[in-house]
Short mmCIF file of C-alpha atoms in Angstrom, two decimals:
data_model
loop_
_atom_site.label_atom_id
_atom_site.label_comp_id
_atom_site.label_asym_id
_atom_site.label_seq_id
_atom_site.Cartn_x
_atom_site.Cartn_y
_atom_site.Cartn_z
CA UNK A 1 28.59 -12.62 19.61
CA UNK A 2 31.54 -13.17 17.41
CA UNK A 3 33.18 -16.22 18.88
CA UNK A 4 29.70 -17.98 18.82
CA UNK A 5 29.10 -16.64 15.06
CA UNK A 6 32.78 -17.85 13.76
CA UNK A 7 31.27 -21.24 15.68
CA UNK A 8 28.13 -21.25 13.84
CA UNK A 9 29.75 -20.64 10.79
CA UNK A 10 32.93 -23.28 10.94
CA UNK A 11 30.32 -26.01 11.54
CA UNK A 12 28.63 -24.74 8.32
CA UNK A 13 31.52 -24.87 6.27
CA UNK A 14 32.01 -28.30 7.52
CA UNK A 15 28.92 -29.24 6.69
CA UNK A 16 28.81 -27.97 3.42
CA UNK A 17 32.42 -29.16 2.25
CA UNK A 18 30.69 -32.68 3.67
CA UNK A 19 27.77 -32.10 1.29
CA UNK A 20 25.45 -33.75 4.60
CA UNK A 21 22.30 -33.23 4.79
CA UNK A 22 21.98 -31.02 7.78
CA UNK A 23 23.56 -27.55 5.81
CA UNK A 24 20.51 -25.77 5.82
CA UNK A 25 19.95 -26.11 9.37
CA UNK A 26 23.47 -24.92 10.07
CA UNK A 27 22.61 -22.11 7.88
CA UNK A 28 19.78 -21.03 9.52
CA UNK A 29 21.65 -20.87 12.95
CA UNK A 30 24.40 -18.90 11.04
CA UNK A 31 21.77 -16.41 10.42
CA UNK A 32 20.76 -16.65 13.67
CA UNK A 33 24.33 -15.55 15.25
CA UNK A 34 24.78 -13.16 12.33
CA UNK A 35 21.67 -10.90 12.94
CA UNK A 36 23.20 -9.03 15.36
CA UNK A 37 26.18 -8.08 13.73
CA UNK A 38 23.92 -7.26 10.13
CA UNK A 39 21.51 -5.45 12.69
CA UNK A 40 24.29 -3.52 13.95
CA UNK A 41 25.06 -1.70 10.92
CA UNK A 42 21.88 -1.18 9.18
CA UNK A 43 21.41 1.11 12.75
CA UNK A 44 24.15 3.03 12.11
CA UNK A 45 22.69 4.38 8.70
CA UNK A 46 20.86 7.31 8.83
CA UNK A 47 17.84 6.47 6.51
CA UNK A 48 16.64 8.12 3.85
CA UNK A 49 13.08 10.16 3.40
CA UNK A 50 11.57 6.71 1.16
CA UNK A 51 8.94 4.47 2.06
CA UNK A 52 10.69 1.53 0.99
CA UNK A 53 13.72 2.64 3.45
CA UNK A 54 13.16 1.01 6.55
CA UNK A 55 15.81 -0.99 9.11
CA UNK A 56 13.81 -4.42 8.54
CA UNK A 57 14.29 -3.76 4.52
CA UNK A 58 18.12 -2.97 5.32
CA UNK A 59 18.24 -5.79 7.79
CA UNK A 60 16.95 -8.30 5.31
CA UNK A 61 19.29 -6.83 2.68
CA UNK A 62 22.32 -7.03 5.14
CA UNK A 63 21.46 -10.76 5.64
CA UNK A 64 21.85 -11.46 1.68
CA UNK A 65 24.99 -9.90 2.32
CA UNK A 66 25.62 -12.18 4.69
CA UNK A 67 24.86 -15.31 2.59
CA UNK A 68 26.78 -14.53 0.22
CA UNK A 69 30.14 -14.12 2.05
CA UNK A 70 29.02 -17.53 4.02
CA UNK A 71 28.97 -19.22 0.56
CA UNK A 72 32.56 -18.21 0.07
CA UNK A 73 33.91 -18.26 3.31
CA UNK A 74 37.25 -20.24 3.81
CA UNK A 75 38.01 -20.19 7.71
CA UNK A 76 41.68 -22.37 6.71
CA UNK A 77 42.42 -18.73 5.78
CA UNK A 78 42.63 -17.48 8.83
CA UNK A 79 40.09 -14.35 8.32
CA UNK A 80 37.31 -13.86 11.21
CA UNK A 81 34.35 -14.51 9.42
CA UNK A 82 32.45 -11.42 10.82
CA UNK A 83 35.39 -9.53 9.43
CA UNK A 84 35.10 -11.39 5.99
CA UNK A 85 31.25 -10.82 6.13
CA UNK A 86 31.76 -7.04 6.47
CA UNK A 87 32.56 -5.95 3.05
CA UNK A 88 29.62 -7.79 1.63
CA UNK A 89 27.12 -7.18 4.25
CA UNK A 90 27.74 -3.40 3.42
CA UNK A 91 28.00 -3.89 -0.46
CA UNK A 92 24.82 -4.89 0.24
CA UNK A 93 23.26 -2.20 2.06
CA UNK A 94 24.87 0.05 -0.18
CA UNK A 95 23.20 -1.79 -2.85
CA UNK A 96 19.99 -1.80 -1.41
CA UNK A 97 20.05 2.34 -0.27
CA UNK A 98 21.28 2.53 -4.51
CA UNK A 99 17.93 0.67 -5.31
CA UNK A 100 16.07 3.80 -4.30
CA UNK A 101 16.43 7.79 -4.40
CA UNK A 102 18.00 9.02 -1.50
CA UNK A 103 15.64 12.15 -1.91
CA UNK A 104 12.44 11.89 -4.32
CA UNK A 105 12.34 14.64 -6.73
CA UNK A 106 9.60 16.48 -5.01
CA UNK A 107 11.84 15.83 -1.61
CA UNK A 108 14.39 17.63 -3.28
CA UNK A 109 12.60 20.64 -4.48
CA UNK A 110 10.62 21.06 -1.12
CA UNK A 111 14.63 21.27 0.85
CA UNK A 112 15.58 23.84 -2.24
CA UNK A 113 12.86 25.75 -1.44
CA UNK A 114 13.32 25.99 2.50
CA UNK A 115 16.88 26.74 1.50
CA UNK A 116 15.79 29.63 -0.16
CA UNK A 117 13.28 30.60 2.16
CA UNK A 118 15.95 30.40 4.91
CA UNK A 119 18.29 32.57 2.73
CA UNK A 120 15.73 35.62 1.77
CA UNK A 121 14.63 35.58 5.72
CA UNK A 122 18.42 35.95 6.69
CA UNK A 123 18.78 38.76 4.18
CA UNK A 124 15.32 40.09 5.44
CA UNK A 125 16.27 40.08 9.48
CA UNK A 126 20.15 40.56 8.59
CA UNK A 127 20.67 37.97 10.94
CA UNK A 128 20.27 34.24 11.11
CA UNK A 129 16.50 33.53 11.01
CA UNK A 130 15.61 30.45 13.71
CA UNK A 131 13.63 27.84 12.80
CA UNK A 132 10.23 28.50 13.79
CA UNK A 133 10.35 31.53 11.58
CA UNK A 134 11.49 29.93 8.47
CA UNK A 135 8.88 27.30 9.14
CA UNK A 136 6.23 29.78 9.32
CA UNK A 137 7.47 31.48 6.22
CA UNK A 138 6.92 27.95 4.76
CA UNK A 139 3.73 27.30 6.05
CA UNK A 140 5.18 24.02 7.85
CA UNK A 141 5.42 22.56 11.23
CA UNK A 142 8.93 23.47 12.90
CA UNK A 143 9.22 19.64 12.96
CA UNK A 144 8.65 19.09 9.39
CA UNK A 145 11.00 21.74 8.67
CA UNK A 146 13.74 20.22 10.88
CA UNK A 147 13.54 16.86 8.60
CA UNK A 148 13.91 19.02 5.54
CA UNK A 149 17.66 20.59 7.11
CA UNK A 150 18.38 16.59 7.97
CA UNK A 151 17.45 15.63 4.55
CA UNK A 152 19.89 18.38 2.88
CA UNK A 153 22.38 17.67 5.70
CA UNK A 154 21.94 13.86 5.13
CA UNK A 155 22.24 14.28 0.83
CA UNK A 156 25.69 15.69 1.61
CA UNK A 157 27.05 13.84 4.47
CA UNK A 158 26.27 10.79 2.92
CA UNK A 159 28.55 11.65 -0.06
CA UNK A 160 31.33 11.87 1.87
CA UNK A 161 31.62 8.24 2.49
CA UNK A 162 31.49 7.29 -1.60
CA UNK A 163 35.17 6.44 -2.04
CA UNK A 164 34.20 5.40 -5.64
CA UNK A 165 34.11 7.19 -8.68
CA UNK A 166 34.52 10.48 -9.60
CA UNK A 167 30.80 11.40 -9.71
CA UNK A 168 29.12 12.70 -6.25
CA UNK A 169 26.58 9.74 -5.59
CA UNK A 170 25.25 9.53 -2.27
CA UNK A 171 26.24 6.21 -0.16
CA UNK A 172 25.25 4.88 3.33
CA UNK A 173 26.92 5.73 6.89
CA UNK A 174 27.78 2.38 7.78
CA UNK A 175 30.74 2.17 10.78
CA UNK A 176 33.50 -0.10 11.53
CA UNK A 177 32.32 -3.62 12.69
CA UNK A 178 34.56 -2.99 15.88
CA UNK A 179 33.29 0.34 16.40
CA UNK A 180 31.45 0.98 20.21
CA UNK A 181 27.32 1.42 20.11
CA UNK A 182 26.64 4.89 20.29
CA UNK A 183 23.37 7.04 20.30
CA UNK A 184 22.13 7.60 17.01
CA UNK A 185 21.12 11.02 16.69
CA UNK A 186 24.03 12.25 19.39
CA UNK A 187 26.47 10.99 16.68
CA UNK A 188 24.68 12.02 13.57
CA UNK A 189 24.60 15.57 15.57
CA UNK A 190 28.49 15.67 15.51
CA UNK A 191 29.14 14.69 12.03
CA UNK A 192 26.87 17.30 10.65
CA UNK A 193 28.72 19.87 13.10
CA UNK A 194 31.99 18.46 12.00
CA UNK A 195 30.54 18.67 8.51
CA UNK A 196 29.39 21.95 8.50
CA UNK A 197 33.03 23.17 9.94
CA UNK A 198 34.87 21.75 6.99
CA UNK A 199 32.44 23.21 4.43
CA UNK A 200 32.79 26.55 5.71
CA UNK A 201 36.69 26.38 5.72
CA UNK A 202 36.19 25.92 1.81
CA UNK A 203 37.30 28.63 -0.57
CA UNK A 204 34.00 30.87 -1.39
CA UNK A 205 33.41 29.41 -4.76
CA UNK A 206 33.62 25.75 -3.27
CA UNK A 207 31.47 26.30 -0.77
CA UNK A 208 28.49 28.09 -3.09
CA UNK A 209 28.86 24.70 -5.70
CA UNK A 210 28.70 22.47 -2.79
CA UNK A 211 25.56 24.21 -1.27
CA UNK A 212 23.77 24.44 -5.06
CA UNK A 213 24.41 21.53 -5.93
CA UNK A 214 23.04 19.72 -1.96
CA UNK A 215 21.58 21.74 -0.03
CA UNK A 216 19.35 23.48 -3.22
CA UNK A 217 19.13 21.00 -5.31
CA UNK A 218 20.47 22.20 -8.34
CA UNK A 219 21.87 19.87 -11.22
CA UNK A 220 25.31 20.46 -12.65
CA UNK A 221 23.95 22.00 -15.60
CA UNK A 222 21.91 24.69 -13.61
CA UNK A 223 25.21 25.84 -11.66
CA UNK A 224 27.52 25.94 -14.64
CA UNK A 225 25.12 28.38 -16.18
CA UNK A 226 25.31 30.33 -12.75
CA UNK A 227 28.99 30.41 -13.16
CA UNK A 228 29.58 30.43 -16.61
CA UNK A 229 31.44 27.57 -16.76
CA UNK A 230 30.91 23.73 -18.25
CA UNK A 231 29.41 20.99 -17.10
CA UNK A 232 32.14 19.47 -17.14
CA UNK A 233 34.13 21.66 -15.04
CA UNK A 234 31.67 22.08 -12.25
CA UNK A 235 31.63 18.24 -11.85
CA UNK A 236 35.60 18.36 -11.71
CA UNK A 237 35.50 21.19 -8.81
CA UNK A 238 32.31 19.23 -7.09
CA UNK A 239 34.25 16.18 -7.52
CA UNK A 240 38.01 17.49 -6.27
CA UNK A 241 35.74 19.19 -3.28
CA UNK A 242 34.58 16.04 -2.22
CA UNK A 243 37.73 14.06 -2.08
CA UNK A 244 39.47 16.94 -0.50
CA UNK A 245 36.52 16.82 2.37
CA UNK A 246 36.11 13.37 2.58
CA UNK A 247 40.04 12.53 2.93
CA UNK A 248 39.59 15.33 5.98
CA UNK A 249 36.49 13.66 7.46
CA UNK A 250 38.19 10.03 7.16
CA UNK A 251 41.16 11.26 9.59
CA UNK A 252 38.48 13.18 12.02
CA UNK A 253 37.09 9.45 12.33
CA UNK A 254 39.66 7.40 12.47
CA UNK A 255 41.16 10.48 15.54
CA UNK A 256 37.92 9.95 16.91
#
């Protein structure tokens, strides 16, 4: 796929740099060689609970991606251009995933509330309560219940991979363009584990903010009035939590 892709796209370039006539068609069979790769990593991110999130949308957002690095591409430099592409392809997706609420509000309230249905129920049994009984308790299938834990699992995992700005802002899973096809939900399995186990090493405080603020849905206001503190603060402790668990979670992948 790559060697016939870096093909595709040094006849392009000539093409282009030519000014001919025929740079359009060579365009189209970039795309062509391309969709795998762009395919490839809109499957690796774990959507979110929005009907305009689905893999064609990402695919088609990946390809802009895509076009855009083609229109800059110089191959004298020496750079793979699938290795060029990369960066834009997922600026792009993360673009796209930024166009749209990773949870709708009402999305977010309904995982608050089996968060605190799940929390009473443990209190009530003094033990942890399994699914089907929270799910009752809700009045909801143990399916639909299920996709409410992914969706609170998803809001925080997701976070981890924002390298950005101090502010906790949900981005995309997206792996490394040389990184092996794997199943899906096997691997989404294993990061939440690995997740969870690095949450639950946090100091006590740390751990409450970082389950208010994901897992129930609560803004940064609401928890500063739970712990008397600022705004302000609570963002700085959110904030240093995140960088603290995402620096751990970038060595557990690059181990693994």
């Amino acid at each position: 796929m790559t060697s016939s892709l870096q093909d595709a796209v040094e006849r392009y370039v000539v093409e282009r740099d030519a000014e001919t006539s025929h740079v359009d068609e060579h365009a189209r069979a970039v795309a062509v060689a391309a969709l795998p790769l762009v395919r490839s990593l809109a499957r690796r991110i774990t959507l979110p609970d929005h009907p305009l999130a689905t893999y064609r949308d990402l695919e088609n957002a990946g390809m802009l991606g895509m076009l855009q690095a083609l229109g800059s591409y110089d191959p004298d430099r020496g750079t793979p251009f699938a290795s060029f592409a990369f960066g834009r392809i997922r600026g792009a997706l993360v673009d796209f995933l930024r166009t749209i609420d990773c949870l709708s509000r009402d999305r977010r309230r309904r995982v608050a509330e089996a968060s605190r249905t799940a929390e009473v129920l443990s209190q009530e049994l003094g033990t942890e309560p399994r699914a089907a009984q929270v799910a009752g308790r809700l009045g909801v299938s143990v399916r639909s219940y299920n996709r409410l834990l992914g969706d609170a699992q998803q809001r925080f995992a997701l976070s981890l991979y924002d390298g950005g700005d101090d502010r906790p802002t949900p981005l995309d899973v997206v792996a490394s363009p040389d990184a092996e096809p794997a199943d899906a939900s096997a691997e989404a399995a294993s990061t939440n584990g690995f997740v969870g186990a690095l949450v639950g090493r946090l100091p006590e405080r740390e751990q409450r903010i970082v389950h208010l603020y994901f897992f129930e849905g609560l803004t940064l206001r609401e928890i500063a009035g739970e712990f008397h503190l600022t705004e302000a603060r609570i963002s700085q402790v959110l904030s240093k939590t995140l960088r603290t668990l995402r620096g751990q979670f970038e060595t557990h992948r690059v181990a693994a």
